[in-house]
Amino acid sequence: MRRVLRALGVLLILTAAVSCTEPSGADDAKSGELLRHAEPPPYERILPAPAAVRPGGAGYRLVPGTVIRTGTGSEEVRQIGERLAEQLRGPSGLPLPVVDGGAGDGILLRLDESAAELAEEGYRLESTAAAVTLTARTPAGLFYAGQTLRQLVPASGAGEVPGGTVADRPRFAYRGAMIDIARHYFTVPQVKRYLDQLAQYKINKLHVHLTDDQGWRLAVDSWPRLAEYGGVGGVGGGPGGHWTKDDYRELVEYAAERYVEVVPEIDMPGHTNAALASYPELNCDGKAPDRYTGIKVGFSSLCVSKEVTYEFVEDVLRELAALTPGRYLHIGGDEAHATPAADYAAFMKRAQEAVAGQGKTVVAWHQLAAAEPAPGAVLQWWGHDKTPAAERDRVAAAAKAGHRLILSPADRAYLDMKYDKDTALGLAWAGHVPVRRSYAWDPGTHLAGVPESAVLGVEAPLWTETIATRADLELMAFPRVLGIAELGWSPAAKLDWAAYSQRLASHGPRLTAQDIGYFRAPDVPWP
Ligand code: NGO
C-alpha cells in the first residue's frame, strides 16, 4: 500500500513540475480551464512561499513521545512553544508536552540573538530524523517558524515532517489586513477568529476601521455619546454595538501574542456622520444630523473652522494612543468630498500634529498627498488601474519626498470587491477581482515612480457595507487574503501564478479543517 502511495506521490510531483511550466501570462478564464490540481511536494506547499527551501534527507516522525523543547531562560519562547503545541495537538492527535530541556530529540525552539544571518522576523527550520529545529533571532521569527511547521505536519493524523531545510525572511515589514467594524459591527471574538486565521499566514498588522458614517465603535471616556449613541445601528439599521476599552485592550493583547500589531483608524474629516450625529457642536450649523444606515460616501465633514473640533480630535487620539502600544494611528482622510480642499489641508495638518503629540506615526489614505503629509507619515494607496495620472503623480511625489506607502490597490487587494458577476456579496466599483487578479501583481513595481524601497508593505482591506456575518467575511476574504499575505512575505522571484494556485489549492483541505468557509474560486485548481 505504502509503495503504491509513494508511486502516486512521484506521479503527482511530476505532473506538478509539468503544470508549473505553463506560462503565467495566460488570461484568467483560460488558465482556470487549463490547470488541474497537482499536489505539490510538501516544501512547495508552504504558503507564503519561503525565501529558500531545500528538501532532502530523512524526516522527523511525530510519535506519542514527541516533546516540544523550549530551552530555559525565556518565558516568551515557552509561550510560543505552548501555543504551537496547542495548534499541533488537534491535527496530530498527539499530547506534545512542552518541556524546558534544550537538548534531545523532538521539536526544538531556539532563540539565537546572535544569528546575524537571520533577519528581524526571519527563521530557519531544519527537519532531520533526530529533530525538527526552529531557530530565530526574534520571538516573532520563532513564531513564524512554528507556523511553517504547522503546514509541514499532515493536516490530520500523526505523521512525518519531511526532511529538509527552510531559510526564510519577509520581503516587507508591513503585511496587513483591515476589517471595517463600522458599517457592520463585528465583535472582538469574531475579529480574534479572523486574526488567528491571518497570523498563521504571517500577516503582522491588523488595521481596524473603528469609525465611519454608520457607526462609532470604540468607547471614548471624554466623549461618551460617540459610542453610546453613535455606536447604535449600522448599514441596513441592524443593532450595531461598540467595543469598550477593555474589549479593545483584549484584542490588542491577543494580537500581540500572535505578533500582530493593531493599527486603529479614526476616519476624519469625512466619514464622520456617526460623530456628527452624537454631538451637535461638531457641526458648523450646530445641528446634529440623524444616524445613517445607507452606503453612500463623501457627504459628511467635521467643522474645520470650529476650535471644538480640535478638542474632539485631540481627546479621541489621546485616549486611543493610550490604549495602543503599536506605533501607528490611522486618521483616514479619504473621500472628504464635503470638505473644501483648503479646509482639508488645514484640518489634516492639525490632526497630524495631534498624532505626533502622542508620539505616534500617522497613517492616512493616499488623499493626504493632496495636502501636506507630515514628516514620516505613511500613505495607504487604494487607487486602481483607472486612477487619474495627477493623483498617481502626487503619490509618487510623496514617495520621492521620503514617505513610505502601504499598497492596497482596490482592484487587487480589496476583499469587498466581487470575485465575478455571480458573487452575491460585495461591491464592484473597482471592477471584479478574481483570485488570480488579486495575486498577480508585484508590490515592488506596481506604482510608477514608487520604488520598492518606498513600499512599506501591503494590506487587504475588508469593507463591510455588504458583509454582516462571519460566513460573509470568510467567503470574501478567503482565499484572496492568502495571496496578499504571499505578496507581503515572499521574494519577488517566487511570485508565480501557476505555482501559487497549486499551493493555494493544496490549502483547501486545511482551510476546511479549520472550518473556514472559503470561496471555491473557479480559477484555482482545488483538489
Ligand atoms: C473606499 C471608501 C470606503 C468604502 C470602500 C468600499 C476607501 C479608502 N474609502 O475605500 O469608505 O467602504 O471604498 O469598497
Coordinates of C-alpha atoms and ligand atoms in Angstrom, one line a residue:
M1 CA 0.0 0.0 0.0
R2 CA 2.7 2.4 1.0
R3 CA 4.6 1.7 -2.2
V4 CA 1.5 2.5 -4.3
L5 CA 1.1 5.7 -2.4
R6 CA 4.7 6.7 -2.9
A7 CA 4.5 5.9 -6.6
L8 CA 1.4 8.1 -6.8
G9 CA 3.2 10.8 -5.0
V10 CA 6.0 10.7 -7.6
L11 CA 3.5 10.9 -10.3
L12 CA 1.9 14.0 -8.7
I13 CA 5.2 15.7 -8.3
L14 CA 5.9 15.1 -12.0
T15 CA 2.6 16.5 -13.0
A16 CA 3.2 19.4 -10.7
A17 CA 6.5 20.1 -12.4
V18 CA 4.8 19.9 -15.8
S19 CA 2.0 22.2 -14.9
C20 CA 4.4 24.8 -13.4
T21 CA 6.0 25.3 -16.8
E22 CA 2.7 26.7 -18.0
P23 CA 3.1 30.4 -19.0
S24 CA 1.6 32.5 -16.2
G25 CA 0.6 35.2 -18.7
A26 CA -2.5 33.3 -19.9
D27 CA -5.7 35.2 -19.2
D28 CA -7.8 34.4 -16.1
A29 CA -10.6 32.4 -17.6
K30 CA -8.4 30.3 -19.8
S31 CA -5.9 29.4 -17.1
G32 CA -8.8 28.3 -14.9
E33 CA -9.6 25.7 -17.5
L34 CA -6.0 24.6 -18.1
L35 CA -4.8 24.0 -14.6
R36 CA -5.7 20.8 -12.9
H37 CA -4.8 20.0 -9.3
A38 CA -1.4 18.5 -8.9
E39 CA -0.5 18.3 -5.2
P40 CA 2.9 20.0 -4.9
P41 CA 5.6 18.3 -2.8
P42 CA 5.5 19.4 0.9
Y43 CA 8.1 22.1 0.8
E44 CA 6.3 23.7 -2.2
R45 CA 3.1 23.8 -0.3
I46 CA 4.2 26.3 2.3
L47 CA 2.2 29.5 2.0
P48 CA 3.5 32.2 1.8
A49 CA 6.3 30.7 -0.2
P50 CA 9.5 30.8 1.9
A51 CA 12.7 32.6 0.6
A52 CA 14.6 29.3 0.3
V53 CA 13.7 25.7 0.8
R54 CA 16.0 22.6 0.5
P55 CA 14.1 19.4 0.8
G56 CA 16.1 16.2 1.4
G57 CA 17.2 13.6 3.9
A58 CA 15.2 11.6 6.3
G59 CA 12.3 13.4 8.0
Y60 CA 11.2 13.6 11.6
R61 CA 8.5 11.3 12.6
L62 CA 5.9 12.7 15.1
V63 CA 5.2 10.0 17.7
P64 CA 3.3 9.8 21.0
G65 CA 6.5 10.5 22.9
T66 CA 7.4 13.7 20.9
V67 CA 8.1 16.7 23.0
I68 CA 8.4 20.4 22.3
R69 CA 11.6 21.8 23.9
T70 CA 11.8 25.5 24.6
G71 CA 15.1 25.6 26.4
T72 CA 15.4 27.6 29.6
G73 CA 15.5 31.3 30.2
S74 CA 12.8 32.8 28.1
E75 CA 9.2 32.9 29.2
E76 CA 8.2 34.2 25.8
V77 CA 9.8 31.2 24.0
R78 CA 7.9 29.0 26.4
Q79 CA 4.7 30.7 25.4
I80 CA 5.4 30.3 21.7
G81 CA 6.0 26.6 22.4
E82 CA 2.8 26.3 24.3
R83 CA 0.8 27.9 21.6
L84 CA 2.5 25.8 18.9
A85 CA 1.7 22.7 20.9
E86 CA -2.0 23.7 21.0
Q87 CA -2.0 24.2 17.3
L88 CA -0.3 20.9 16.5
R89 CA -2.2 18.7 19.0
G90 CA -5.5 19.0 17.1
P91 CA -4.3 17.8 13.7
S92 CA -1.7 15.3 15.0
G93 CA -3.8 13.8 17.9
L94 CA -0.5 13.7 20.0
P95 CA 0.0 15.0 23.5
L96 CA 3.1 17.0 22.6
P97 CA 4.1 18.2 26.1
V98 CA 6.2 21.4 26.3
V99 CA 9.4 20.8 28.3
D100 CA 12.3 23.1 29.4
G101 CA 15.2 20.9 28.3
G102 CA 17.1 22.2 25.3
A103 CA 18.9 19.0 24.2
G104 CA 17.4 15.8 22.9
D105 CA 15.0 14.9 20.1
G106 CA 11.7 16.4 19.4
I107 CA 10.7 19.9 18.2
L108 CA 13.3 22.4 19.4
L109 CA 12.7 26.1 19.7
R110 CA 15.9 28.1 19.8
L111 CA 16.1 31.9 20.1
D112 CA 19.6 32.9 18.9
E113 CA 20.0 36.6 19.2
S114 CA 23.5 36.4 17.7
A115 CA 22.3 34.7 14.5
A116 CA 23.0 37.7 12.4
E117 CA 22.2 35.9 9.1
L118 CA 18.6 35.7 10.2
A119 CA 16.5 38.8 9.6
E120 CA 14.3 40.6 12.1
E121 CA 11.3 38.3 11.5
G122 CA 13.3 35.5 9.8
Y123 CA 13.9 31.9 10.9
R124 CA 15.4 28.6 10.0
L125 CA 13.7 25.3 10.1
E126 CA 15.6 22.0 9.9
S127 CA 13.9 18.6 9.8
T128 CA 16.0 15.5 10.2
A129 CA 15.4 12.0 11.6
A130 CA 16.5 13.3 15.0
A131 CA 14.6 16.5 15.5
V132 CA 12.9 19.5 14.0
T133 CA 14.9 22.6 15.0
L134 CA 13.4 26.1 14.7
T135 CA 15.9 28.9 15.1
A136 CA 15.2 32.6 15.0
R137 CA 16.8 35.9 16.2
T138 CA 13.5 37.3 17.5
P139 CA 10.4 35.7 19.1
A140 CA 8.4 36.8 16.0
G141 CA 10.7 34.8 13.8
L142 CA 10.3 31.8 16.1
F143 CA 6.5 32.2 15.9
Y144 CA 6.7 32.2 12.1
A145 CA 8.9 29.1 12.1
G146 CA 6.2 27.4 14.1
Q147 CA 3.5 28.4 11.6
T148 CA 5.6 27.0 8.8
L149 CA 6.0 23.8 10.8
R150 CA 2.2 23.5 11.1
Q151 CA 2.0 23.4 7.3
L152 CA 4.6 20.6 7.1
V153 CA 2.7 18.4 9.5
P154 CA -0.1 16.4 7.8
A155 CA -3.5 18.1 8.0
S156 CA -4.8 15.3 10.1
G157 CA -3.2 12.3 11.9
A158 CA 0.4 12.0 13.2
G159 CA 3.0 11.5 10.5
E160 CA 6.3 12.8 9.3
V161 CA 7.7 16.3 8.9
P162 CA 9.6 15.6 5.7
G163 CA 13.4 16.0 5.7
G164 CA 14.7 19.4 4.6
T165 CA 15.5 23.0 5.5
V166 CA 13.7 26.3 5.2
A167 CA 15.6 29.6 5.4
D168 CA 13.1 32.3 5.4
R169 CA 12.6 36.0 5.9
P170 CA 9.9 38.5 4.8
R171 CA 10.1 40.8 1.9
F172 CA 8.1 43.6 3.5
A173 CA 7.8 44.8 7.1
Y174 CA 4.1 45.6 6.8
R175 CA 1.8 42.7 5.9
G176 CA -1.7 43.8 6.8
A177 CA -5.4 43.1 6.7
M178 CA -8.1 45.6 7.6
I179 CA -11.6 45.0 9.0
D180 CA -14.3 47.6 8.9
I181 CA -16.4 47.2 12.0
A182 CA -18.2 50.5 11.4
R183 CA -20.5 49.6 8.5
H184 CA -21.5 46.3 10.1
Y185 CA -20.4 45.8 13.7
F186 CA -18.2 42.8 14.5
T187 CA -17.4 41.7 18.0
V188 CA -14.0 41.1 19.5
P189 CA -14.3 37.3 19.4
Q190 CA -15.2 37.5 15.7
V191 CA -12.2 39.7 15.0
K192 CA -9.9 37.4 17.1
R193 CA -11.0 34.5 15.0
Y194 CA -10.1 36.3 11.8
L195 CA -6.8 37.4 13.4
D196 CA -5.9 33.8 14.1
Q197 CA -6.7 32.8 10.6
L198 CA -4.4 35.5 9.3
A199 CA -1.5 35.2 11.7
Q200 CA -0.8 31.6 10.5
Y201 CA 0.0 33.1 7.1
K202 CA 2.4 35.5 8.6
I203 CA 0.3 38.6 8.4
N204 CA 1.6 41.0 11.1
K205 CA -0.7 44.1 11.1
L206 CA -4.4 44.3 11.7
H207 CA -5.9 47.6 10.8
V208 CA -9.3 48.2 12.4
H209 CA -11.6 50.7 10.8
L210 CA -13.3 51.9 14.0
T211 CA -15.5 54.7 12.9
D212 CA -17.5 55.8 9.8
D213 CA -20.7 57.5 8.9
Q214 CA -22.7 54.5 10.0
G215 CA -21.2 53.8 13.4
W216 CA -18.6 54.8 16.1
R217 CA -17.4 51.5 17.6
L218 CA -15.0 52.4 20.4
A219 CA -15.8 53.9 23.8
V220 CA -14.2 57.3 24.4
D221 CA -14.5 58.5 28.0
S222 CA -14.3 62.2 27.2
W223 CA -17.0 62.0 24.5
P224 CA -19.2 59.1 25.7
R225 CA -22.1 59.7 23.3
L226 CA -19.8 58.7 20.4
A227 CA -20.2 55.1 21.2
E228 CA -23.3 55.2 23.3
Y229 CA -25.4 56.9 20.7
G230 CA -23.2 56.9 17.6
G231 CA -22.4 53.2 18.0
V232 CA -26.0 52.1 17.7
G233 CA -27.1 50.8 14.3
G234 CA -25.1 50.3 11.1
V235 CA -25.8 49.6 7.5
G236 CA -29.4 48.4 7.0
G237 CA -30.3 49.5 10.5
G238 CA -29.1 46.5 12.5
P239 CA -28.4 46.7 16.2
G240 CA -24.8 47.8 15.9
G241 CA -22.6 48.0 19.0
H242 CA -19.3 49.1 20.2
W243 CA -16.1 47.9 21.9
T244 CA -15.4 49.0 25.5
K245 CA -11.8 50.0 26.2
D246 CA -11.3 46.6 27.8
D247 CA -12.6 44.9 24.7
Y248 CA -10.1 46.8 22.6
R249 CA -7.2 46.1 25.1
E250 CA -8.1 42.4 24.9
L251 CA -7.8 42.4 21.1
V252 CA -4.5 44.2 21.2
E253 CA -3.1 41.7 23.7
Y254 CA -4.4 38.7 21.7
A255 CA -2.9 40.2 18.6
A256 CA 0.5 40.8 20.3
E257 CA 0.6 37.2 21.4
R258 CA 0.5 36.3 17.7
Y259 CA 3.0 39.0 16.7
V260 CA 0.3 41.2 15.1
E261 CA 0.3 44.9 15.7
V262 CA -3.1 46.6 15.8
V263 CA -3.4 49.8 13.7
P264 CA -6.6 51.6 14.8
E265 CA -8.3 54.1 12.4
I266 CA -10.4 57.1 13.3
D267 CA -11.6 58.3 9.9
M268 CA -11.6 62.1 9.5
P269 CA -12.7 64.7 8.5
G270 CA -15.2 62.9 6.2
H271 CA -16.8 59.6 7.1
T272 CA -17.9 61.2 10.4
N273 CA -21.7 61.2 10.4
A274 CA -21.8 59.0 13.5
A275 CA -19.8 61.5 15.4
L276 CA -21.7 64.5 14.0
A277 CA -25.0 62.8 15.0
S278 CA -23.7 62.3 18.5
Y279 CA -22.6 65.8 19.2
P280 CA -24.4 68.8 17.6
E281 CA -21.5 71.1 18.5
L282 CA -19.2 69.3 16.0
N283 CA -21.4 70.6 13.2
C284 CA -20.9 74.0 11.6
D285 CA -24.6 74.8 12.0
G286 CA -24.8 73.3 15.5
K287 CA -27.4 70.8 14.4
A288 CA -26.9 67.0 14.7
P289 CA -27.9 65.0 11.6
D290 CA -29.8 61.7 12.0
R291 CA -27.8 58.5 12.3
Y292 CA -27.1 57.0 8.9
T293 CA -27.8 53.5 7.7
G294 CA -27.2 53.7 3.9
I295 CA -24.0 53.1 2.0
K296 CA -23.2 56.4 0.3
V297 CA -19.8 58.0 0.9
G298 CA -18.4 61.5 0.9
F299 CA -21.3 63.5 2.4
S300 CA -20.1 64.3 5.9
S301 CA -17.4 66.6 7.4
L302 CA -16.2 67.7 10.7
C303 CA -16.5 71.5 11.1
V304 CA -12.9 72.7 10.2
S305 CA -13.4 76.2 11.4
K306 CA -14.5 75.4 15.0
E307 CA -12.0 75.0 17.8
V308 CA -14.1 72.4 19.5
T309 CA -13.4 70.1 16.5
Y310 CA -9.7 70.0 17.5
E311 CA -10.5 69.4 21.2
F312 CA -12.5 66.4 20.0
V313 CA -9.7 65.2 17.7
E314 CA -7.1 65.6 20.5
D315 CA -9.2 63.9 23.1
V316 CA -10.0 60.9 20.9
L317 CA -6.5 60.4 19.7
R318 CA -5.1 60.8 23.2
E319 CA -7.4 58.1 24.6
L320 CA -6.7 55.9 21.6
A321 CA -2.9 56.3 21.8
A322 CA -3.1 55.4 25.5
L323 CA -4.8 52.1 24.5
T324 CA -2.5 51.3 21.6
P325 CA 1.1 50.0 22.1
G326 CA 1.6 50.0 18.3
R327 CA 3.4 52.8 16.6
Y328 CA 0.6 53.8 14.2
L329 CA -2.6 55.9 14.4
H330 CA -4.5 55.9 11.1
I331 CA -6.5 59.1 10.7
G332 CA -8.4 58.2 7.4
G333 CA -8.5 61.3 5.2
D334 CA -10.3 59.6 2.3
E335 CA -13.2 60.9 0.3
A336 CA -13.5 64.2 2.1
H337 CA -15.8 65.5 -0.7
A338 CA -17.8 67.6 1.7
T339 CA -14.6 69.4 2.9
P340 CA -13.2 72.2 0.7
A341 CA -9.6 71.5 -0.3
A342 CA -8.1 74.3 1.8
D343 CA -10.1 73.2 4.8
Y344 CA -9.0 69.7 4.2
A345 CA -5.3 70.7 4.2
A346 CA -5.8 72.8 7.4
F347 CA -7.6 70.0 9.2
M348 CA -5.2 67.3 8.2
K349 CA -2.3 69.5 9.4
R350 CA -3.8 69.7 12.9
A351 CA -4.8 66.1 13.0
Q352 CA -1.3 65.0 12.1
E353 CA 0.1 67.3 14.8
A354 CA -2.3 65.6 17.3
V355 CA -0.9 62.2 16.3
A356 CA 2.7 63.4 16.7
G357 CA 1.8 64.9 20.1
Q358 CA 1.0 61.3 21.2
G359 CA 4.4 60.1 19.9
K360 CA 2.8 58.1 17.2
T361 CA 3.2 57.8 13.4
V362 CA 0.5 58.9 11.1
V363 CA -1.1 56.6 8.6
A364 CA -3.7 58.0 6.2
W365 CA -5.3 57.1 2.9
H366 CA -3.3 58.4 0.0
Q367 CA -5.5 61.5 -0.4
L368 CA -3.3 63.0 2.2
A369 CA -0.8 63.5 -0.6
A370 CA -3.1 66.3 -1.9
A371 CA -2.5 68.2 1.4
E372 CA 0.8 68.2 3.3
P373 CA 1.9 64.8 4.8
A374 CA 3.9 65.4 8.0
P375 CA 7.4 64.1 8.1
G376 CA 7.3 60.3 8.5
A377 CA 3.6 60.0 7.6
V378 CA 2.7 56.7 5.8
L379 CA 0.3 56.8 2.9
Q380 CA -2.1 54.0 2.1
W381 CA -2.7 53.7 -1.7
W382 CA -6.2 52.5 -2.6
G383 CA -6.3 53.6 -6.2
H384 CA -6.8 51.3 -9.1
D385 CA -5.8 50.9 -12.7
K386 CA -8.0 53.8 -13.8
T387 CA -7.0 56.3 -11.1
P388 CA -6.1 59.6 -12.9
A389 CA -2.5 60.4 -13.6
A390 CA -2.5 63.5 -11.5
E391 CA -3.4 61.6 -8.3
R392 CA -0.8 58.9 -9.1
D393 CA 1.8 61.6 -9.6
R394 CA 1.1 63.2 -6.2
V395 CA 1.6 59.8 -4.5
A396 CA 4.8 59.2 -6.4
A397 CA 6.0 62.7 -5.4
A398 CA 5.2 61.9 -1.8
A399 CA 7.2 58.7 -2.1
K400 CA 10.1 60.6 -3.6
A401 CA 9.9 63.0 -0.6
G402 CA 10.5 60.1 1.7
H403 CA 7.0 58.9 2.6
R404 CA 6.5 55.1 2.8
L405 CA 3.5 53.5 1.2
I406 CA 1.2 50.7 2.1
L407 CA -0.3 49.3 -1.1
S408 CA -4.0 48.3 -1.1
P409 CA -4.9 48.7 -4.8
A410 CA -8.7 48.5 -4.8
D411 CA -8.8 46.4 -8.0
R412 CA -6.5 43.8 -6.5
A413 CA -6.4 44.0 -2.7
Y414 CA -9.9 45.0 -1.8
L415 CA -11.6 41.9 -0.3
D416 CA -15.0 43.5 -0.7
M417 CA -14.9 43.6 -4.5
K418 CA -17.0 40.8 -6.1
Y419 CA -15.0 37.9 -7.5
D420 CA -17.1 37.9 -10.6
K421 CA -20.6 38.8 -11.8
D422 CA -22.1 35.9 -9.8
T423 CA -20.8 36.9 -6.4
A424 CA -23.8 37.7 -4.3
L425 CA -21.9 39.9 -1.7
G426 CA -19.6 42.8 -2.3
L427 CA -19.3 45.9 -4.4
A428 CA -17.9 46.3 -7.9
W429 CA -16.9 50.0 -8.2
A430 CA -13.2 48.9 -8.8
G431 CA -14.3 46.0 -11.1
H432 CA -14.4 42.3 -10.3
V433 CA -11.4 40.8 -8.5
P434 CA -10.9 37.1 -9.2
V435 CA -8.3 35.3 -7.2
R436 CA -5.8 35.4 -9.9
R437 CA -6.1 39.1 -10.4
S438 CA -5.7 39.8 -6.7
Y439 CA -2.5 37.8 -6.6
A440 CA -0.8 38.6 -10.0
W441 CA 0.9 41.9 -9.3
D442 CA 4.2 42.9 -7.8
P443 CA 4.1 45.4 -4.9
G444 CA 7.7 46.4 -5.8
T445 CA 6.9 47.6 -9.3
H446 CA 3.1 48.2 -9.1
L447 CA 3.2 52.0 -9.0
A448 CA 5.2 54.0 -11.5
G449 CA 7.6 56.2 -9.7
V450 CA 7.4 54.3 -6.4
P451 CA 10.5 52.1 -6.0
E452 CA 10.3 49.0 -3.8
S453 CA 12.3 50.9 -1.1
A454 CA 9.4 53.3 -0.7
V455 CA 6.9 50.4 -0.2
L456 CA 6.4 49.6 3.5
G457 CA 4.1 46.7 2.5
V458 CA 0.7 45.6 1.5
E459 CA -2.7 45.4 3.1
A460 CA -6.0 43.7 2.2
P461 CA -9.0 45.8 3.4
L462 CA -12.3 44.2 4.1
W463 CA -15.0 46.9 3.9
T464 CA -18.3 45.7 5.3
E465 CA -21.2 47.6 3.6
T466 CA -22.4 44.2 2.3
I467 CA -20.7 41.9 4.8
A468 CA -22.6 41.2 8.0
T469 CA -21.6 37.8 9.3
R470 CA -18.6 35.6 9.9
A471 CA -19.7 33.5 6.9
D472 CA -19.8 36.6 4.7
L473 CA -16.4 37.7 5.9
E474 CA -14.8 34.3 5.3
L475 CA -16.3 33.9 1.8
M476 CA -14.9 37.3 0.7
A477 CA -11.6 37.2 2.5
F478 CA -10.6 33.6 1.7
P479 CA -8.8 32.7 -0.4
R480 CA -7.8 36.2 -1.7
V481 CA -6.2 37.4 1.6
L482 CA -3.8 34.5 1.4
G483 CA -2.5 35.9 -1.9
I484 CA -1.9 39.3 -0.4
A485 CA -0.1 37.5 2.5
E486 CA 2.2 35.9 0.0
L487 CA 2.8 39.2 -1.8
G488 CA 3.8 40.7 1.5
W489 CA 6.2 37.9 2.6
S490 CA 7.7 36.1 -0.4
P491 CA 10.6 37.3 -2.6
A492 CA 9.6 38.6 -6.0
A493 CA 11.3 35.7 -7.7
K494 CA 8.9 33.3 -6.0
L495 CA 5.7 35.1 -7.3
D496 CA 4.2 32.9 -10.0
W497 CA 0.5 32.3 -10.5
A498 CA 0.8 28.7 -11.7
A499 CA 2.9 27.6 -8.7
Y500 CA 0.8 29.7 -6.3
S501 CA -2.5 28.4 -7.5
Q502 CA -1.4 24.8 -6.9
R503 CA 0.0 25.8 -3.5
L504 CA -3.3 27.6 -2.6
A505 CA -5.3 24.6 -3.8
S506 CA -3.4 22.3 -1.5
H507 CA -4.5 24.6 1.4
G508 CA -8.2 24.0 0.6
P509 CA -8.5 21.0 2.9
R510 CA -6.5 22.8 5.6
L511 CA -9.0 25.7 5.4
T512 CA -11.9 23.3 5.6
A513 CA -10.3 21.6 8.6
Q514 CA -10.3 25.0 10.4
D515 CA -13.9 25.5 9.4
I516 CA -13.1 28.5 7.2
G517 CA -15.9 29.0 4.7
Y518 CA -13.7 30.0 1.7
F519 CA -14.9 30.7 -1.9
R520 CA -14.1 27.8 -4.2
A521 CA -12.9 30.2 -6.9
P522 CA -13.1 28.7 -10.4
D523 CA -9.6 30.0 -11.2
V524 CA -8.0 27.8 -8.6
P525 CA -7.4 24.1 -9.2
W526 CA -8.9 22.8 -5.9
P527 CA -8.4 19.1 -5.3
Ligands
NGO1 C1 -13.4 53.2 -0.4 C2 -14.0 54.1 0.7 C3 -14.7 53.3 1.8 C4 -15.6 52.2 1.2 C5 -14.8 51.4 0.2 C6 -15.7 50.3 -0.4 C7 -11.8 53.9 0.9 C8 -10.4 54.1 1.4 N1 -12.8 54.7 1.2 O1 -12.1 52.9 0.1 O2 -15.4 54.1 2.6 O3 -16.2 51.4 2.2 O4 -14.2 52.1 -0.8 O5 -15.0 49.5 -1.3

